[in-house]
Amino acid sequence: MIFNRTKDRIFYQTLIDAASNIVEAVQLFRENVETLEEKEKYAERLKELESKGDAFTHLLIKELNSTFVTPLDREDILNLAVKLDDVLDGIEACAARFVYFHVNKSAPYLVQFAEIIVSSAQLLQESFIALEKKDFQSIRKISIEINDLENQGDKLMRDSLYTLFENPSDGLELFKMKEIIEKLERVTDLFEDLMDVMEGVILKYA
């Protein structure tokens, strides 16, 4: 029994660690979009955190392969791990675009997107802490809040694109920012996708 509790702790803690890694990544992303003056440095650091996230995913898969009884269904643990990885990949991809698109100037909507993503990541971290405690009521509340943030992301995308296309002056710059805005909005979708998986998990155990 003690061994099983220890194994349970490994799964929950690794999921929490992966979510914490995302929080660190989005906070760096938020710093980056303040000015984009050191975008190469931030992109490199975010790539390191993305690799760290991959290590958490591999650890969970390794534990799944070596554990007979898991605290949640195997497919649920794997789905949560994959969705966490998707979120981090999305954030890292946005930071990389600033570099290879040669985006040298920030904009208010980039900062606003970053703030939405930071709030989503912090809530996500809370949801995994709540999952270990089996605090399903808190998870449902967090899911609603992340859904609201995703809606804010949708509106911000529409408003930002409207502004960009209202008086276009540089087609290349327009293409760059449209690509980044749509990618950032997709990141907010990924947080919601992950919480959909989490909602499915708690339905089994609540």
Short mmCIF file of C-alpha atoms in Angstrom, two decimals:
data_model
loop_
_atom_site.label_atom_id
_atom_site.label_comp_id
_atom_site.label_asym_id
_atom_site.label_seq_id
_atom_site.Cartn_x
_atom_site.Cartn_y
_atom_site.Cartn_z
CA MET A 1 0.00 0.00 0.00
CA ILE A 2 2.81 2.44 0.84
CA PHE A 3 4.45 1.58 -2.47
CA ASN A 4 1.22 2.38 -4.35
CA ARG A 5 0.86 5.73 -2.60
CA THR A 6 4.43 6.54 -3.53
CA LYS A 7 3.74 5.64 -7.15
CA ASP A 8 0.57 7.76 -7.11
CA ARG A 9 2.63 10.68 -5.86
CA ILE A 10 5.07 10.32 -8.76
CA PHE A 11 2.27 10.66 -11.31
CA TYR A 12 0.59 13.62 -9.63
CA GLN A 13 3.85 15.42 -8.88
CA THR A 14 5.12 15.01 -12.44
CA LEU A 15 1.89 16.47 -13.81
CA ILE A 16 2.15 19.37 -11.36
CA ASP A 17 5.81 19.90 -12.29
CA ALA A 18 4.89 19.97 -15.97
CA ALA A 19 2.22 22.58 -15.29
CA SER A 20 4.70 24.62 -13.22
CA ASN A 21 7.12 24.48 -16.12
CA ILE A 22 4.43 26.01 -18.30
CA VAL A 23 3.91 28.81 -15.76
CA GLU A 24 7.62 29.60 -15.91
CA ALA A 25 7.53 29.57 -19.72
CA VAL A 26 4.57 31.93 -20.03
CA GLN A 27 6.03 34.34 -17.51
CA LEU A 28 9.16 34.51 -19.65
CA PHE A 29 6.99 34.97 -22.72
CA ARG A 30 5.23 37.87 -20.99
CA GLU A 31 8.59 39.50 -20.24
CA ASN A 32 9.67 38.95 -23.84
CA VAL A 33 6.72 40.75 -25.44
CA GLU A 34 7.23 43.85 -23.33
CA THR A 35 9.82 45.06 -25.85
CA LEU A 36 11.07 42.08 -27.92
CA GLU A 37 14.52 43.60 -27.57
CA GLU A 38 16.07 40.29 -26.47
CA LYS A 39 13.78 37.92 -28.33
CA GLU A 40 16.62 35.55 -29.27
CA LYS A 41 17.58 35.06 -25.63
CA TYR A 42 13.98 34.42 -24.61
CA ALA A 43 13.40 32.04 -27.51
CA GLU A 44 16.44 30.02 -26.45
CA ARG A 45 15.27 29.86 -22.83
CA LEU A 46 11.78 28.83 -23.88
CA LYS A 47 13.25 26.10 -26.06
CA GLU A 48 15.07 24.78 -22.98
CA LEU A 49 11.79 24.73 -21.04
CA GLU A 50 10.08 22.99 -23.94
CA SER A 51 12.76 20.28 -23.76
CA LYS A 52 12.21 20.07 -20.02
CA GLY A 53 8.51 19.57 -20.70
CA ASP A 54 9.34 16.72 -23.07
CA ALA A 55 11.32 15.09 -20.25
CA PHE A 56 8.26 15.22 -17.99
CA THR A 57 6.19 13.56 -20.72
CA HIS A 58 8.77 10.82 -21.17
CA LEU A 59 8.90 10.25 -17.42
CA LEU A 60 5.14 9.81 -17.26
CA ILE A 61 5.22 7.34 -20.16
CA LYS A 62 8.03 5.42 -18.47
CA GLU A 63 6.05 5.24 -15.22
CA LEU A 64 2.93 4.13 -17.07
CA ASN A 65 4.89 1.31 -18.66
CA SER A 66 6.30 0.14 -15.33
CA THR A 67 3.28 0.58 -13.03
CA PHE A 68 0.52 -2.02 -12.76
CA VAL A 69 -2.01 0.13 -10.87
CA THR A 70 -2.17 3.85 -11.66
CA PRO A 71 -4.06 6.57 -9.71
CA LEU A 72 -6.03 7.52 -12.84
CA ASP A 73 -6.82 5.62 -16.01
CA ARG A 74 -3.70 5.19 -18.11
CA GLU A 75 -5.22 6.86 -21.15
CA ASP A 76 -6.27 9.85 -19.02
CA ILE A 77 -2.76 10.33 -17.65
CA LEU A 78 -1.33 10.05 -21.15
CA ASN A 79 -3.90 12.49 -22.57
CA LEU A 80 -3.14 15.03 -19.84
CA ALA A 81 0.58 14.68 -20.50
CA VAL A 82 0.12 15.14 -24.25
CA LYS A 83 -2.10 18.20 -23.79
CA LEU A 84 0.42 19.77 -21.40
CA ASP A 85 3.09 19.19 -24.02
CA ASP A 86 0.88 20.78 -26.69
CA VAL A 87 0.46 23.95 -24.62
CA LEU A 88 4.18 24.33 -24.07
CA ASP A 89 4.95 23.60 -27.73
CA GLY A 90 2.52 26.34 -28.73
CA ILE A 91 4.10 28.92 -26.45
CA GLU A 92 7.60 28.05 -27.64
CA ALA A 93 6.47 28.25 -31.27
CA CYS A 94 5.14 31.78 -30.72
CA ALA A 95 8.45 32.91 -29.21
CA ALA A 96 10.33 31.34 -32.13
CA ARG A 97 8.19 33.24 -34.64
CA PHE A 98 9.32 36.56 -33.22
CA VAL A 99 12.87 35.52 -34.09
CA TYR A 100 12.53 34.04 -37.56
CA PHE A 101 9.90 36.62 -38.64
CA HIS A 102 12.31 39.35 -37.43
CA VAL A 103 9.62 41.02 -35.31
CA ASN A 104 11.44 43.85 -33.57
CA LYS A 105 8.59 45.85 -32.11
CA SER A 106 5.91 44.78 -29.67
CA ALA A 107 2.27 45.82 -29.70
CA PRO A 108 -0.42 46.20 -26.99
CA TYR A 109 -2.34 43.15 -28.21
CA LEU A 110 0.75 40.94 -27.83
CA VAL A 111 1.03 41.98 -24.19
CA GLN A 112 -2.70 41.40 -23.70
CA PHE A 113 -2.44 37.91 -25.18
CA ALA A 114 0.53 37.20 -22.90
CA GLU A 115 -1.48 38.27 -19.86
CA ILE A 116 -4.36 35.98 -20.83
CA ILE A 117 -1.93 33.10 -21.28
CA VAL A 118 -0.20 33.76 -17.94
CA SER A 119 -3.56 33.74 -16.13
CA SER A 120 -4.53 30.51 -17.92
CA ALA A 121 -1.24 28.83 -16.96
CA GLN A 122 -1.56 29.78 -13.31
CA LEU A 123 -5.08 28.39 -13.21
CA LEU A 124 -3.89 25.24 -14.96
CA GLN A 125 -1.25 24.70 -12.30
CA GLU A 126 -3.91 25.11 -9.61
CA SER A 127 -6.09 22.52 -11.33
CA PHE A 128 -3.38 19.84 -11.16
CA ILE A 129 -2.76 20.58 -7.50
CA ALA A 130 -6.51 20.23 -6.96
CA LEU A 131 -6.55 16.97 -8.92
CA GLU A 132 -4.14 15.32 -6.50
CA LYS A 133 -6.32 16.49 -3.59
CA LYS A 134 -9.42 15.27 -5.44
CA ASP A 135 -10.82 18.77 -5.09
CA PHE A 136 -13.16 18.38 -8.03
CA GLN A 137 -15.25 21.46 -7.19
CA SER A 138 -12.20 23.68 -7.58
CA ILE A 139 -11.32 22.04 -10.89
CA ARG A 140 -14.81 22.78 -12.26
CA LYS A 141 -14.48 26.41 -11.18
CA ILE A 142 -11.04 26.66 -12.82
CA SER A 143 -12.39 25.11 -16.01
CA ILE A 144 -15.03 27.85 -16.23
CA GLU A 145 -12.39 30.54 -15.66
CA ILE A 146 -10.11 29.13 -18.36
CA ASN A 147 -13.07 28.96 -20.75
CA ASP A 148 -13.71 32.65 -20.04
CA LEU A 149 -10.06 33.46 -20.77
CA GLU A 150 -10.30 31.53 -24.03
CA ASN A 151 -13.31 33.66 -24.97
CA GLN A 152 -11.26 36.76 -24.19
CA GLY A 153 -8.56 35.40 -26.48
CA ASP A 154 -11.11 34.94 -29.28
CA LYS A 155 -12.30 38.53 -28.93
CA LEU A 156 -8.75 39.86 -28.73
CA MET A 157 -7.88 38.03 -31.94
CA ARG A 158 -10.87 39.47 -33.78
CA ASP A 159 -10.21 42.99 -32.50
CA SER A 160 -6.49 42.79 -33.28
CA LEU A 161 -7.03 41.52 -36.81
CA TYR A 162 -9.66 44.17 -37.44
CA THR A 163 -7.20 46.87 -36.39
CA LEU A 164 -4.39 45.38 -38.48
CA PHE A 165 -6.49 45.19 -41.65
CA GLU A 166 -8.24 48.51 -41.16
CA ASN A 167 -5.38 50.55 -42.61
CA PRO A 168 -2.74 48.11 -43.90
CA SER A 169 0.50 49.71 -45.00
CA ASP A 170 2.99 46.83 -45.17
CA GLY A 171 1.81 43.49 -46.51
CA LEU A 172 4.74 41.54 -45.11
CA GLU A 173 4.32 42.94 -41.60
CA LEU A 174 0.61 42.25 -41.85
CA PHE A 175 1.30 38.61 -42.69
CA LYS A 176 3.76 38.24 -39.79
CA MET A 177 1.42 39.67 -37.17
CA LYS A 178 -1.63 37.80 -38.47
CA GLU A 179 0.30 34.53 -38.16
CA ILE A 180 1.43 35.32 -34.62
CA ILE A 181 -1.98 36.53 -33.45
CA GLU A 182 -3.68 33.38 -34.74
CA LYS A 183 -1.01 31.21 -33.11
CA LEU A 184 -1.47 32.98 -29.78
CA GLU A 185 -5.23 32.49 -29.98
CA ARG A 186 -4.61 28.81 -30.65
CA VAL A 187 -2.59 28.61 -27.44
CA THR A 188 -5.61 29.86 -25.49
CA ASP A 189 -7.63 27.10 -27.21
CA LEU A 190 -5.07 24.52 -26.06
CA PHE A 191 -5.60 25.47 -22.42
CA GLU A 192 -9.33 24.94 -22.90
CA ASP A 193 -8.70 21.62 -24.66
CA LEU A 194 -6.65 20.44 -21.70
CA MET A 195 -9.38 21.39 -19.25
CA ASP A 196 -11.89 19.45 -21.36
CA VAL A 197 -9.74 16.37 -20.75
CA MET A 198 -9.54 17.24 -17.05
CA GLU A 199 -13.35 17.56 -16.89
CA GLY A 200 -13.65 14.11 -18.42
CA VAL A 201 -11.28 12.73 -15.78
CA ILE A 202 -13.18 14.16 -12.83
CA LEU A 203 -16.48 12.87 -14.20
CA LYS A 204 -15.10 9.35 -13.64
CA TYR A 205 -14.05 9.98 -10.05
CA ALA A 206 -16.34 12.67 -8.64
#
